[in-house]
Amino acid sequence: MRGNWGETILGLAVLAFAGIFLAYALGVTGMGKQGATYELTARFGEAGGIQPGAKVTVSGVKVGDVREVTIDPKTFLAVMRLTLDDKVKLPSDSTAKITSDGLLGGAHIAIAPGGAADDLKPGGEIANTQGAVDLFGLIGQVMRPKSDAPAEKPAPAASPSAAPKGTADLPEM
């Protein structure tokens, strides 16, 4: 009977430790708190692998997340709904750009604030956007550049009569 009480107490201690760890993890990552937010929309010609949950930054500081990525069936542009912190007011002429976190990292949206006096309203749209750059496509262009110049004709093969004197009658080895 005493062994069962020991196992029960140990199990409760493990559960308490797991709860403390979960609370700490949520506090550090900021996932546990959801402040006031507002939504904006941005349209991009190239989504560059952006997925819902990707971060949105201003000056390198995370200010929101990508909530949804869809495609406009008429224009075939990638439409992204962004959720931004209510404390961040962006000028109406701000620019959204898809950038990568590194060569092998993911992608996120970086917003460069403009200088307009009026701010983007909740539900508004960021008009100035720049899609993702295809890094591997750029590397491929550098590796195999396409030339507009006409291709050079190959040199004609040497005929036996054009061989230098004294070499035509040498035996083959």
PDB file of C-alpha atoms in Angstrom, residues 24-103:
ATOM      1  CA  TYR A  24       7.069  29.365 -18.551  1.00  0.00           C
ATOM      2  CA  ALA A  25       7.237  28.402 -22.244  1.00  0.00           C
ATOM      3  CA  LEU A  26       4.041  30.292 -23.061  1.00  0.00           C
ATOM      4  CA  GLY A  27       5.305  33.343 -21.203  1.00  0.00           C
ATOM      5  CA  VAL A  28       8.674  33.387 -22.980  1.00  0.00           C
ATOM      6  CA  THR A  29       7.241  32.938 -26.474  1.00  0.00           C
ATOM      7  CA  GLY A  30       4.363  35.346 -25.905  1.00  0.00           C
ATOM      8  CA  MET A  31       1.817  32.810 -27.151  1.00  0.00           C
ATOM      9  CA  GLY A  32      -0.157  32.866 -23.957  1.00  0.00           C
ATOM     10  CA  LYS A  33      -1.107  36.521 -24.222  1.00  0.00           C
ATOM     11  CA  GLN A  34      -3.167  37.923 -27.044  1.00  0.00           C
ATOM     12  CA  GLY A  35      -3.472  41.700 -26.990  1.00  0.00           C
ATOM     13  CA  ALA A  36      -5.654  43.877 -29.133  1.00  0.00           C
ATOM     14  CA  THR A  37      -4.986  43.383 -32.838  1.00  0.00           C
ATOM     15  CA  TYR A  38      -6.250  44.573 -36.198  1.00  0.00           C
ATOM     16  CA  GLU A  39      -6.123  43.100 -39.699  1.00  0.00           C
ATOM     17  CA  LEU A  40      -4.606  44.367 -42.914  1.00  0.00           C
ATOM     18  CA  THR A  41      -4.488  42.821 -46.376  1.00  0.00           C
ATOM     19  CA  ALA A  42      -1.547  42.719 -48.780  1.00  0.00           C
ATOM     20  CA  ARG A  43      -1.353  41.311 -52.336  1.00  0.00           C
ATOM     21  CA  PHE A  44       1.873  39.848 -53.685  1.00  0.00           C
ATOM     22  CA  GLY A  45       2.912  38.585 -57.115  1.00  0.00           C
ATOM     23  CA  GLU A  46       5.053  35.851 -55.537  1.00  0.00           C
ATOM     24  CA  ALA A  47       4.262  34.387 -52.111  1.00  0.00           C
ATOM     25  CA  GLY A  48       7.702  32.847 -51.652  1.00  0.00           C
ATOM     26  CA  GLY A  49       6.623  30.069 -49.316  1.00  0.00           C
ATOM     27  CA  ILE A  50       4.863  32.298 -46.770  1.00  0.00           C
ATOM     28  CA  GLN A  51       2.547  30.184 -44.638  1.00  0.00           C
ATOM     29  CA  PRO A  52      -0.070  31.160 -42.045  1.00  0.00           C
ATOM     30  CA  GLY A  53       1.720  31.879 -38.782  1.00  0.00           C
ATOM     31  CA  ALA A  54       4.741  33.526 -40.433  1.00  0.00           C
ATOM     32  CA  LYS A  55       5.901  36.628 -38.606  1.00  0.00           C
ATOM     33  CA  VAL A  56       5.373  40.229 -39.690  1.00  0.00           C
ATOM     34  CA  THR A  57       8.112  42.659 -38.687  1.00  0.00           C
ATOM     35  CA  VAL A  58       8.729  46.398 -38.658  1.00  0.00           C
ATOM     36  CA  SER A  59      12.396  47.384 -38.312  1.00  0.00           C
ATOM     37  CA  GLY A  60      13.214  43.783 -37.381  1.00  0.00           C
ATOM     38  CA  VAL A  61      10.734  43.703 -34.470  1.00  0.00           C
ATOM     39  CA  LYS A  62       7.846  41.236 -34.627  1.00  0.00           C
ATOM     40  CA  VAL A  63       4.552  43.135 -34.680  1.00  0.00           C
ATOM     41  CA  GLY A  64       2.178  40.495 -35.981  1.00  0.00           C
ATOM     42  CA  ASP A  65       1.517  37.296 -37.895  1.00  0.00           C
ATOM     43  CA  VAL A  66       0.217  36.125 -41.248  1.00  0.00           C
ATOM     44  CA  ARG A  67      -3.286  34.873 -40.580  1.00  0.00           C
ATOM     45  CA  GLU A  68      -4.302  33.537 -43.986  1.00  0.00           C
ATOM     46  CA  VAL A  69      -2.809  33.051 -47.455  1.00  0.00           C
ATOM     47  CA  THR A  70      -5.141  32.666 -50.430  1.00  0.00           C
ATOM     48  CA  ILE A  71      -5.095  33.348 -54.152  1.00  0.00           C
ATOM     49  CA  ASP A  72      -7.280  35.875 -55.934  1.00  0.00           C
ATOM     50  CA  PRO A  73      -8.973  33.887 -58.739  1.00  0.00           C
ATOM     51  CA  LYS A  74      -9.225  36.956 -61.002  1.00  0.00           C
ATOM     52  CA  THR A  75      -5.738  38.437 -60.706  1.00  0.00           C
ATOM     53  CA  PHE A  76      -3.866  35.310 -59.530  1.00  0.00           C
ATOM     54  CA  LEU A  77      -2.116  37.366 -56.852  1.00  0.00           C
ATOM     55  CA  ALA A  78      -1.351  35.906 -53.431  1.00  0.00           C
ATOM     56  CA  VAL A  79      -3.653  37.610 -50.920  1.00  0.00           C
ATOM     57  CA  MET A  80      -2.399  37.656 -47.330  1.00  0.00           C
ATOM     58  CA  ARG A  81      -4.344  38.710 -44.281  1.00  0.00           C
ATOM     59  CA  LEU A  82      -2.035  40.100 -41.628  1.00  0.00           C
ATOM     60  CA  THR A  83      -2.853  40.444 -37.938  1.00  0.00           C
ATOM     61  CA  LEU A  84      -0.916  43.329 -36.367  1.00  0.00           C
ATOM     62  CA  ASP A  85      -0.557  44.587 -32.803  1.00  0.00           C
ATOM     63  CA  ASP A  86      -3.017  47.412 -32.150  1.00  0.00           C
ATOM     64  CA  LYS A  87      -0.201  49.589 -30.744  1.00  0.00           C
ATOM     65  CA  VAL A  88       1.553  49.672 -34.143  1.00  0.00           C
ATOM     66  CA  LYS A  89       0.026  52.319 -36.406  1.00  0.00           C
ATOM     67  CA  LEU A  90       1.398  52.162 -39.957  1.00  0.00           C
ATOM     68  CA  PRO A  91       1.341  55.121 -42.371  1.00  0.00           C
ATOM     69  CA  SER A  92      -0.888  54.573 -45.414  1.00  0.00           C
ATOM     70  CA  ASP A  93       2.080  54.557 -47.814  1.00  0.00           C
ATOM     71  CA  SER A  94       3.958  51.748 -46.028  1.00  0.00           C
ATOM     72  CA  THR A  95       5.586  48.987 -48.073  1.00  0.00           C
ATOM     73  CA  ALA A  96       5.347  45.240 -47.371  1.00  0.00           C
ATOM     74  CA  LYS A  97       8.113  42.997 -48.660  1.00  0.00           C
ATOM     75  CA  ILE A  98       8.599  39.243 -48.425  1.00  0.00           C
ATOM     76  CA  THR A  99      12.096  38.482 -47.182  1.00  0.00           C
ATOM     77  CA  SER A 100      13.871  35.298 -46.170  1.00  0.00           C
ATOM     78  CA  ASP A 101      15.297  34.564 -42.754  1.00  0.00           C
ATOM     79  CA  GLY A 102      18.467  33.216 -44.392  1.00  0.00           C
ATOM     80  CA  LEU A 103      19.610  30.879 -47.137  1.00  0.00           C
TER      81      LEU A 103
END
